[in-house]
Short mmCIF file of C-alpha atoms and ligand atoms in Angstrom, two decimals:
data_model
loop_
_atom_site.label_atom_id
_atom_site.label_comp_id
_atom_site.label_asym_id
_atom_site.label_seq_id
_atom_site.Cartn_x
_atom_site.Cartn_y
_atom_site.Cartn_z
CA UNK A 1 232.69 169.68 107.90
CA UNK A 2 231.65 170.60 104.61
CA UNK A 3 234.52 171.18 101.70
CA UNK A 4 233.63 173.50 99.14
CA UNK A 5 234.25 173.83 95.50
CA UNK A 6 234.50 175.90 92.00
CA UNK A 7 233.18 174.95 89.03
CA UNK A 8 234.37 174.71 85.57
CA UNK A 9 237.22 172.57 83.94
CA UNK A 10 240.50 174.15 83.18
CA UNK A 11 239.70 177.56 85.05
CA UNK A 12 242.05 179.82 86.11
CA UNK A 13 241.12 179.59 89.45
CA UNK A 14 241.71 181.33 92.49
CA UNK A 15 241.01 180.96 96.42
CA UNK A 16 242.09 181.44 99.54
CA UNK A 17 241.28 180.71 103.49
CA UNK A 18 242.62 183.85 105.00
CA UNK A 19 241.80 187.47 104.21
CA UNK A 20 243.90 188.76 102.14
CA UNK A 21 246.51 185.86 101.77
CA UNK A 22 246.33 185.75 98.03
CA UNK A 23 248.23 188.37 96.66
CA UNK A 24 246.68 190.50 93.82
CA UNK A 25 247.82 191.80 90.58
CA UNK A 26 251.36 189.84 91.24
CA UNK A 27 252.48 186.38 91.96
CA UNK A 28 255.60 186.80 94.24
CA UNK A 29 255.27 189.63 96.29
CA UNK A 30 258.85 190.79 98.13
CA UNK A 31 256.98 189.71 101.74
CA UNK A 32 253.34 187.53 100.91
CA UNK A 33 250.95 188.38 103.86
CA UNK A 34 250.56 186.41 106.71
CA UNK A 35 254.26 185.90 106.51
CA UNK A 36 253.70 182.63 103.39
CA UNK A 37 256.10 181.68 100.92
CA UNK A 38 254.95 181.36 97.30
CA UNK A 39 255.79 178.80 94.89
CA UNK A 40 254.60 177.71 91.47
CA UNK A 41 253.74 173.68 90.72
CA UNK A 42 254.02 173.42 87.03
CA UNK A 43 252.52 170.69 85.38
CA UNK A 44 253.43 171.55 82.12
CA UNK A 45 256.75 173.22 80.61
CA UNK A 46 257.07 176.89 80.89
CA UNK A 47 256.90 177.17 76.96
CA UNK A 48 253.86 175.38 76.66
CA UNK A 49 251.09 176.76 74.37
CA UNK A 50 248.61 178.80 75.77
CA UNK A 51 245.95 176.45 75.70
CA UNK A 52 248.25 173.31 77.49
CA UNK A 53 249.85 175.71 79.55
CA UNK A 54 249.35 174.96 83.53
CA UNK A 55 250.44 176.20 86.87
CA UNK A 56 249.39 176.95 90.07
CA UNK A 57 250.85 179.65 92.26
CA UNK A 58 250.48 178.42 96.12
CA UNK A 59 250.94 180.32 99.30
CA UNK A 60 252.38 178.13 102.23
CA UNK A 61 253.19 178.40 105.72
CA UNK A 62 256.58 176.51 104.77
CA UNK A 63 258.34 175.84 100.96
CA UNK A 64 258.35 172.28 99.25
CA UNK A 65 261.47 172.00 100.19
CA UNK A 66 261.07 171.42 103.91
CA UNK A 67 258.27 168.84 102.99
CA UNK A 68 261.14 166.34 101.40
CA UNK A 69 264.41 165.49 103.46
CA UNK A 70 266.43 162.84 102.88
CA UNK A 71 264.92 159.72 100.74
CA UNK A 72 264.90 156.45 101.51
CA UNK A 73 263.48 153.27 99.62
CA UNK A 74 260.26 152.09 100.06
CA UNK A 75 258.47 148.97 99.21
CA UNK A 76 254.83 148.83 97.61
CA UNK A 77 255.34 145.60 95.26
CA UNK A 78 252.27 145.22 93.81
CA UNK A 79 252.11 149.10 92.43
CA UNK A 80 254.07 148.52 89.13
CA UNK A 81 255.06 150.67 86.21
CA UNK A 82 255.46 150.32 82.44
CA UNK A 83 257.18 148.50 81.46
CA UNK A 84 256.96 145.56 82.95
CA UNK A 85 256.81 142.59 80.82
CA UNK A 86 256.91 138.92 81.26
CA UNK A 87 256.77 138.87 84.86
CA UNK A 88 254.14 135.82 84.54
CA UNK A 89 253.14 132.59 82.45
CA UNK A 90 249.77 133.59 81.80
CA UNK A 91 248.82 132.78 77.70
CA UNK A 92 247.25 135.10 75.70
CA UNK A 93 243.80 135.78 76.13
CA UNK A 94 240.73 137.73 76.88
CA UNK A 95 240.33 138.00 80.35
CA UNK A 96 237.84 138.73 83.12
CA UNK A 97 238.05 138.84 87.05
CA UNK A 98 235.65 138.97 90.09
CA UNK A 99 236.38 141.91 92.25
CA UNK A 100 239.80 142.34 94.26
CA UNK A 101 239.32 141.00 97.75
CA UNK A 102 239.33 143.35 100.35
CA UNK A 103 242.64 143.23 102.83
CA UNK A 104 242.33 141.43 106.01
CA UNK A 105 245.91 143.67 107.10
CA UNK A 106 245.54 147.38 107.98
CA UNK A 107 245.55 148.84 104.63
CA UNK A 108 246.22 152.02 103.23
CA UNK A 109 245.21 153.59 100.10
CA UNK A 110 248.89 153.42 98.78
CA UNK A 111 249.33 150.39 100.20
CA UNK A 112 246.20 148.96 98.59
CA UNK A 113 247.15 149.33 95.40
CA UNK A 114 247.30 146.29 93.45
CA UNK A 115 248.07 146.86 89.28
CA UNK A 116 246.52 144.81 86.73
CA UNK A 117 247.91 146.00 83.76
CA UNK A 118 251.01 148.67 82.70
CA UNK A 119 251.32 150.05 79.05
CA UNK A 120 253.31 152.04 77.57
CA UNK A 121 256.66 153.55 79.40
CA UNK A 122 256.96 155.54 82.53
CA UNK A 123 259.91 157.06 81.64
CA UNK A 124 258.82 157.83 78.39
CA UNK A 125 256.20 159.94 79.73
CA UNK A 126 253.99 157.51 77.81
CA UNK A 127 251.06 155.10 78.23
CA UNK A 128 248.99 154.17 81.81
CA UNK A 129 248.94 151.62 84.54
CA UNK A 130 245.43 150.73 85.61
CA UNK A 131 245.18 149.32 88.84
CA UNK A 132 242.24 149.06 92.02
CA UNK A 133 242.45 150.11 95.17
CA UNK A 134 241.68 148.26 98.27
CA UNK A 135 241.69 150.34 101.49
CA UNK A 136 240.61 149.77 105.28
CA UNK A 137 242.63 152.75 106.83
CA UNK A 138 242.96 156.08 106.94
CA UNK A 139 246.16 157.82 105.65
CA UNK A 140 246.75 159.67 109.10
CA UNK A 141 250.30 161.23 109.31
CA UNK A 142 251.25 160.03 105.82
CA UNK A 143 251.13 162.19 102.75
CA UNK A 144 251.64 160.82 98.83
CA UNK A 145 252.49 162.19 95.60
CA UNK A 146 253.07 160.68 92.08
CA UNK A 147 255.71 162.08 89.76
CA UNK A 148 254.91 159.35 87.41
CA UNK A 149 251.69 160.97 86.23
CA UNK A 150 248.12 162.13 87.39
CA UNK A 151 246.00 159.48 88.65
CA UNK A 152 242.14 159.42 87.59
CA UNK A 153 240.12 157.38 90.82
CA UNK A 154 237.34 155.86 90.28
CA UNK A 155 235.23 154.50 93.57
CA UNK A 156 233.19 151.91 93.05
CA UNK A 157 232.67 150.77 97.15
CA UNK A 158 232.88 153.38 100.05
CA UNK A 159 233.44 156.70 99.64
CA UNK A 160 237.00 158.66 100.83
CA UNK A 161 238.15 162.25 101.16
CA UNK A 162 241.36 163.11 99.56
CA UNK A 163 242.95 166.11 101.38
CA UNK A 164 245.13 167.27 98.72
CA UNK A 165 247.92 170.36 99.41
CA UNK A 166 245.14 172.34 97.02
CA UNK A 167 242.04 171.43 99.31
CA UNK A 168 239.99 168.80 100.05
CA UNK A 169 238.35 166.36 97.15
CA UNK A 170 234.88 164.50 98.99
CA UNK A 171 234.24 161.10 96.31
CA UNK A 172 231.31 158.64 96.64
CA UNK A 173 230.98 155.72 93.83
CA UNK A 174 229.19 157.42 91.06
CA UNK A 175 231.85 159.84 91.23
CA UNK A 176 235.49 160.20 89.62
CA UNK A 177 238.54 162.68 91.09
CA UNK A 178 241.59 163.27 89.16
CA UNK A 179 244.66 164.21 91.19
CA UNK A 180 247.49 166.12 89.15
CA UNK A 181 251.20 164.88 88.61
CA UNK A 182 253.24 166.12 91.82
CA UNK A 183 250.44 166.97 93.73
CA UNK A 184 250.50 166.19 97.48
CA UNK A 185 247.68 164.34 99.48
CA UNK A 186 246.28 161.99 101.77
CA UNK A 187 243.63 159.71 101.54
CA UNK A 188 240.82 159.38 104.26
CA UNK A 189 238.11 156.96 104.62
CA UNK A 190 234.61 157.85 105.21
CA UNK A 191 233.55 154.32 104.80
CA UNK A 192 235.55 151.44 106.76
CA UNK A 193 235.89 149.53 103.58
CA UNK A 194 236.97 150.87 100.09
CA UNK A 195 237.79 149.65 96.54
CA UNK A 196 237.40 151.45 93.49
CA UNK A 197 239.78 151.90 90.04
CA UNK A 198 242.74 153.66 89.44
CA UNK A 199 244.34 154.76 85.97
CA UNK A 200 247.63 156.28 86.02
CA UNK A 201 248.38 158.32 83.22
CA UNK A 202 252.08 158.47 82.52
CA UNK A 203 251.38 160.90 79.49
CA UNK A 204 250.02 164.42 78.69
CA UNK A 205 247.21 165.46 80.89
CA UNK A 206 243.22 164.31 80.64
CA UNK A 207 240.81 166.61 79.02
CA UNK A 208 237.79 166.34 77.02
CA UNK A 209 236.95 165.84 74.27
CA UNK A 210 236.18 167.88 71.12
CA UNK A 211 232.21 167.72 70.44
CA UNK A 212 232.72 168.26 66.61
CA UNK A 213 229.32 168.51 65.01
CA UNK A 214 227.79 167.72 68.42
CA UNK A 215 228.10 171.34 69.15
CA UNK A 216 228.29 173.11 71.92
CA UNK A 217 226.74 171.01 75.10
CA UNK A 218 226.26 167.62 75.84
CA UNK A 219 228.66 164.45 76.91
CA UNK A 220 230.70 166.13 80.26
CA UNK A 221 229.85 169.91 80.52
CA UNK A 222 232.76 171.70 81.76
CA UNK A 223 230.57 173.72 84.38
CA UNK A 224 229.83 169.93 86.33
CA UNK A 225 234.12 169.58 86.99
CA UNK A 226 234.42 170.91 90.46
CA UNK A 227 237.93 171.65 92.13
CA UNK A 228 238.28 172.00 95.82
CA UNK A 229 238.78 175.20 97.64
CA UNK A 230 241.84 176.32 99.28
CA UNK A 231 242.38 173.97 102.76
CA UNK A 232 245.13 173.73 105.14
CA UNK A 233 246.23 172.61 108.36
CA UNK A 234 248.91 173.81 110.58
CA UNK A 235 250.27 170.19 112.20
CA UNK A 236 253.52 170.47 114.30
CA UNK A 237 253.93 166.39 114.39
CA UNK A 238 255.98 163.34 112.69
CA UNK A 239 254.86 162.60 109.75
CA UNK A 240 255.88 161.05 106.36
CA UNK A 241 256.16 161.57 102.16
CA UNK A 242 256.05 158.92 99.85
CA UNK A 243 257.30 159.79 96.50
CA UNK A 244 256.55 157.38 93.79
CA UNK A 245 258.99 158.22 90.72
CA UNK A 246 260.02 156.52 87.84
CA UNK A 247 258.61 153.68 89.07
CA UNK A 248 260.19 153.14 92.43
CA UNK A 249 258.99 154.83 95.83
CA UNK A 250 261.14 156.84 98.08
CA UNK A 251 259.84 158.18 101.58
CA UNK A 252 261.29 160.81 104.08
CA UNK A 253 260.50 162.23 107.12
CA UNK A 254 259.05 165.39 108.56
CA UNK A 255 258.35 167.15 111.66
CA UNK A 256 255.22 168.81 109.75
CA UNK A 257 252.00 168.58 108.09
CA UNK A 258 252.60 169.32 103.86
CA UNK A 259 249.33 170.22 103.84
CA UNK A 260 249.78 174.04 104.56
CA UNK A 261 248.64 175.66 101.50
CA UNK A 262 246.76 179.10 103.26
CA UNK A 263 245.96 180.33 99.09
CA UNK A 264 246.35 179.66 95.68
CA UNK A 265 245.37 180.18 92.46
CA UNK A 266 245.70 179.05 88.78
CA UNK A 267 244.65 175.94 86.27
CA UNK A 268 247.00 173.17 87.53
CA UNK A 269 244.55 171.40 90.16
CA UNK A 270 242.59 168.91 91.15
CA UNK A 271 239.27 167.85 90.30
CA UNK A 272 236.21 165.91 90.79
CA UNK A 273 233.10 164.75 88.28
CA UNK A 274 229.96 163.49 88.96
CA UNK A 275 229.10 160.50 86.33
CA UNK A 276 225.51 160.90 86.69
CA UNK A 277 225.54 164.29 85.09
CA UNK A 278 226.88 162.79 82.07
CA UNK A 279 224.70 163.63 79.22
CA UNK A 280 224.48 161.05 76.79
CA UNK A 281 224.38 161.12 72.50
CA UNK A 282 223.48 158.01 70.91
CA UNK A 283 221.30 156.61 68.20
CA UNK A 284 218.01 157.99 68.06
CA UNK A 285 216.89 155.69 64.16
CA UNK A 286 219.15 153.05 63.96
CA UNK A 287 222.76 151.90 64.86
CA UNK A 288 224.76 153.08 67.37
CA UNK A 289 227.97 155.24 66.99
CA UNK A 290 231.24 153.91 68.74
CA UNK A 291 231.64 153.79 72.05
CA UNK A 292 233.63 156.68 72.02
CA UNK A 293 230.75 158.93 71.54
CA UNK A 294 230.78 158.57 75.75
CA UNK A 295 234.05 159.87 76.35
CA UNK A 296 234.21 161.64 79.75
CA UNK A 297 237.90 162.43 79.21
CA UNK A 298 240.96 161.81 76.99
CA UNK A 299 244.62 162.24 77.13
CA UNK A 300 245.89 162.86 73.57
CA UNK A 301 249.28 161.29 71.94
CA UNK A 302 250.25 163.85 69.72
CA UNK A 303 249.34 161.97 67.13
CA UNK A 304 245.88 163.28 66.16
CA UNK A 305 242.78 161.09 67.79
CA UNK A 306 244.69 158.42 68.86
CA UNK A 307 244.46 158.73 72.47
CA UNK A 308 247.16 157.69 75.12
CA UNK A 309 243.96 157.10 77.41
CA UNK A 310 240.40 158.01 76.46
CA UNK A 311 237.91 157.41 80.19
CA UNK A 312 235.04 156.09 78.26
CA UNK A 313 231.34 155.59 81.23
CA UNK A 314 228.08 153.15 79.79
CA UNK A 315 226.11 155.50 81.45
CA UNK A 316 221.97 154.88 81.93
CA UNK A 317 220.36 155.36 78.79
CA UNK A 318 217.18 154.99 76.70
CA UNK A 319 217.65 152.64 73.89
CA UNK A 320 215.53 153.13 70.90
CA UNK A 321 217.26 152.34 67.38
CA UNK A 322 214.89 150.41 65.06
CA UNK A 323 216.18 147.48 63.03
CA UNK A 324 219.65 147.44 65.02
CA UNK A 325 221.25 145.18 67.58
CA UNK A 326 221.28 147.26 70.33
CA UNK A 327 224.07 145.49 72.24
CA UNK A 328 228.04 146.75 71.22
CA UNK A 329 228.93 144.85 68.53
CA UNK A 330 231.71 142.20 68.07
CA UNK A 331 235.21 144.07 67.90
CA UNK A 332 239.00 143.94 67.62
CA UNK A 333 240.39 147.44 68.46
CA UNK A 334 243.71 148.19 67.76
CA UNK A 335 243.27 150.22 71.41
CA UNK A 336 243.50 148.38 74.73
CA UNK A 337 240.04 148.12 76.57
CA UNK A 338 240.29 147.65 80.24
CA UNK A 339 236.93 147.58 81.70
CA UNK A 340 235.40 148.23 85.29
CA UNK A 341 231.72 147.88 86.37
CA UNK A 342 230.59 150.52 89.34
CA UNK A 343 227.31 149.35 89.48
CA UNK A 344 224.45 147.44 87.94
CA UNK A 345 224.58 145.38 84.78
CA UNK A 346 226.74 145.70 81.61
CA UNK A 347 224.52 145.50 78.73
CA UNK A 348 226.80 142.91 76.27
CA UNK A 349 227.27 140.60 79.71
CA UNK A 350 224.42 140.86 81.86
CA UNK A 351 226.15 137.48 83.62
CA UNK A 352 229.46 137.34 85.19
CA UNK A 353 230.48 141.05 84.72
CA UNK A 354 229.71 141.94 88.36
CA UNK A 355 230.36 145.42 90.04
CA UNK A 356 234.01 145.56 91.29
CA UNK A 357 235.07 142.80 88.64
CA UNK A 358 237.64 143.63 85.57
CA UNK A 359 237.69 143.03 82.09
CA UNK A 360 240.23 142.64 79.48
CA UNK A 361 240.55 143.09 75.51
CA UNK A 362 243.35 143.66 74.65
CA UNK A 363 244.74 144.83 71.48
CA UNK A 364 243.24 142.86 68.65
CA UNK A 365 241.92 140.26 70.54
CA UNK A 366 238.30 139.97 69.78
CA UNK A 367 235.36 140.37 72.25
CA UNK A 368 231.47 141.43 71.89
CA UNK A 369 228.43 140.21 73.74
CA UNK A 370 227.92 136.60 75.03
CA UNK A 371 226.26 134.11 74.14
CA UNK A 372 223.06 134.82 75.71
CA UNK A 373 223.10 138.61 75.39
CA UNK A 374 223.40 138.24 71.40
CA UNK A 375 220.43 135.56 71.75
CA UNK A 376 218.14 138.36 73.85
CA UNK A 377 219.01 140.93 71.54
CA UNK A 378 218.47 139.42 67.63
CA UNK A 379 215.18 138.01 69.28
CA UNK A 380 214.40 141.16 71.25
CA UNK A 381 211.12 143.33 70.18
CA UNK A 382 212.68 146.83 69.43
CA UNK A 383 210.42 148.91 71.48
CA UNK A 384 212.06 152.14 73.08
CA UNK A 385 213.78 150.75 77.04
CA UNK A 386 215.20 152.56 79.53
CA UNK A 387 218.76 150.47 80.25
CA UNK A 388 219.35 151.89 83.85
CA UNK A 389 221.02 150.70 86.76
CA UNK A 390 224.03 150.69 84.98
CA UNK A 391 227.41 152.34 85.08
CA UNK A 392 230.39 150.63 83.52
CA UNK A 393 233.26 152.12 82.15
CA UNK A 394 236.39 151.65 79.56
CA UNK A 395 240.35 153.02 80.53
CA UNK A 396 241.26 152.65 76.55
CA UNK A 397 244.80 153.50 75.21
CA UNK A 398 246.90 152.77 72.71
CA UNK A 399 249.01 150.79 73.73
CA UNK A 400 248.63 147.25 74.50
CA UNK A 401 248.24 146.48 77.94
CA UNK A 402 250.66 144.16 79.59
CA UNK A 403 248.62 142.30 82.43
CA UNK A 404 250.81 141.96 86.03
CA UNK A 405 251.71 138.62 88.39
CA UNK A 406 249.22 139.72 90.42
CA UNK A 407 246.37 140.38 87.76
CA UNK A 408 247.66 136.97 86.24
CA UNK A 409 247.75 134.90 89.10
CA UNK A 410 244.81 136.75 91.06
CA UNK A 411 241.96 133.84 92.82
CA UNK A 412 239.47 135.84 91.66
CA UNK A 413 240.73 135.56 87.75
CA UNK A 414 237.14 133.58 85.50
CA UNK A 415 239.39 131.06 83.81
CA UNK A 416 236.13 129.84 82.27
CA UNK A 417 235.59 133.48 80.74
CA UNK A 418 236.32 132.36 76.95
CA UNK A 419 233.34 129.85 77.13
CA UNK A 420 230.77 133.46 77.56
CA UNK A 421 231.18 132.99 73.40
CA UNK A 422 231.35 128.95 73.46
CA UNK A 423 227.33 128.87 72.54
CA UNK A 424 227.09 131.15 69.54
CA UNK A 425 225.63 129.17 66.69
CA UNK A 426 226.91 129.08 63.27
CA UNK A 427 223.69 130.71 61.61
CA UNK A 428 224.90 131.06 57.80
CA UNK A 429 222.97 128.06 55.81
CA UNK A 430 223.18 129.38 52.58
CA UNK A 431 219.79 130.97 52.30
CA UNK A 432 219.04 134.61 52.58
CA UNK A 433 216.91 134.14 56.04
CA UNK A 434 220.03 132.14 57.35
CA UNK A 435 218.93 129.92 60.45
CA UNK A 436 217.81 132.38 63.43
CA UNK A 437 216.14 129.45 65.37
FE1 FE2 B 501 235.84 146.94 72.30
#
């Protein structure tokens, strides 16, 4: 089956499955065709401002509130929220793993969570968790949704289906979905093995970017954002909600599918983005801007361009700056940088960054290329290339990240990471030419 989709980022959008079952001119008709109940999912408050203001209106067979009975707790230890501090004996340090494993267990997508790193405070409405996914299993009669935040996916093996209360969300690697606050779903697998990045953003919603004196195109073009149509299915069987909220997870049972939205419309809903239409500014004489001239999305503070999460991509790109080392430079960053790789080769490590594997610079700590990449780059002959088969990316906030057990005491951690720097020669001698050899 093929899922359909609307373009544009931020829309007020509007669809429906049935003839006729989205009412017209009014929200909450005294009887809504095909005998539906309407409801609004707000994802911001009433009194927003016009231009943060977001809501959906959806048309159901039943009402949220037969889709929750009672709660009970349930377990998914290795999903944590912020804060959690101290929960490990890890020092200090720069860090860089391998990829997750995959799970030998049947393994969910909720189940397959695993965090890395928490910052900020989930009851605070602040700050992120950015975790990966493992998954071997279909989500079948089991149904999610996150009250801690909206969670931007990123795939990076296998691709899934999300069949979200607001339609269905198709996602290769090379893509990225974003899944509101509240919003219910499920999580099928295409592929029989999946793993890909998560960030959870406890704070005010992604969007992008300003352009400033970029202008008017260019970097993510609101017209490439696609949100699903309208889907729904009418299941009489068992099946199950997990709620994850302030940081615990509560379940309850149903004698229904939740997934019975016949219409909706409105700006609160999810999304997907392809990466590869991405279109990259950068230095075209010498230099190169910060890395935050490849911002895909951001999620402001309040406090003016100091993101609570900027989604920065290293996207294929021509490289042509004369008289410049090309590679990022060496950097502390009062930000957080969490980095994944989807695919290819990461420019500043062209060794040991693999796709699937982690890296982590945290807040002041300092980082830049290795020892060999800043040896191929002083030394390189600054002809125009093509750096392609390549597509990292950066989950960046403000707040320092605070690494997990399980990130700190994960097989896979490079304890050896540090010595990627060990070889870089003290080059001052005193002269102008200083020693280049
Ligand atoms: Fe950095």
């Amino acid at each position: 089956m093929a899922f359909s989709y609307m373009p544009g980022f931020g829309n007020d959008f509007e669809t429906e499955t049935l003839p006729g079952s989205l009412p017209q001119g009014r929200n909450s008709p005294q009887r809504p065709a095909y005998g539906l109940y309407a409801e609004q999912l707000s994802g911001s408050p009433f009194t927003a401002p016009r231009g943060t203001n977001e809501r959906s209106w959806l048309y159901r067979i039943r009402p949220s509130v037969k889709h929750t009975g009672r709660f009970k707790p349930a377990d998914y230890p290795l999903w944590k929220s912020a804060p959690n501090v101290g929960d490990h004996e890890l020092a200090l340090g720069q860090y860089r793993w391998n990829p997750v494993p995959m799970p030998k267990e049947p393994t969910d997508f909720i189940a397959g969570m695993r965090s890395i790193t928490t910052a900020g405070d989930v009851l605070g409405q602040t700050g992120m968790a950015a975790h990966v996914y493992v998954a071997n299993r279909s989500m079948v009669d089991d149904h999610f949704f996150n009250a801690d935040g909206e969670l931007l996916i990123v795939p990076q093996v296998g691709a899934l289906r999300f069949v979200t209360e607001m339609g269905v969300i198709e996602l290769r690697p090379g893509e990225i979905a974003v899944l509101p606050r509240g919003l219910v779903f499920k999580v099928e697998l295409v592929d029989a093995e999946v793993r890909g990045y998560v960030c959870e953003n406890y704070g005010a919603k992604l969007t992008l970017p300003d352009r400033g004196p970029i202008g008017a195109n260019c970097l993510a073009n609101p017209r490439d954002f696609k949100t699903p149509c309208a889907w729904f299915e009418e299941k009489e069987t068992p099946c199950r909600l997990t709620v994850k909220w302030c940081g615990n997870f509560h379940v309850t049972e149903i004698g229904h599918s939740p997934l019975d939205v016949v219409a909706w419309h409105g700006n609160y809903a999810p999304y997907k983005y392809d990466l590869a239409t991405f279109s990259p500014v950068g230095a075209i004489l010498f230099d190169h801007p910060d890395p935050s001239i490849f911002t895909v999305l951001t999620a402001p503070s309040g406090e003016e361009g100091t993101a609570n999460i900027d989604f920065v991509i290293f996207p294929p790109r021509w490289l042509v700056a004369e008289d410049t080392f090309r590679p990022p430079w060496y950097h502390r960053n009062i930000m957080s940088e969490f980095m994944g790789l989807i695919h290819g080769q990461y420019d500043a490590k062209e060794e040991g960054f693999v796709p699937g594997g982690i890296s982590l610079h945290n807040l002041m700590l300092a980082h830049g290329p290795d020892s060999t990449g800043f040896e191929k780059a002083f030394r390189a002959d600054l002809k125009p290339v093509k750096l392609d088969n390549t597509m990292a990316f950066m989950f960046e906030t403000r707040f320092p990240q605070m690494l997990t057990r399980y990130g700190a005491e994960l097989e896979t951690r490079q304890d050896n990471y540090i010595d990627c720097w060990a070889d870089l020669k003290k080059r001052f001698n005193g002269t102008p030419e200083g020693d280049w050899s």
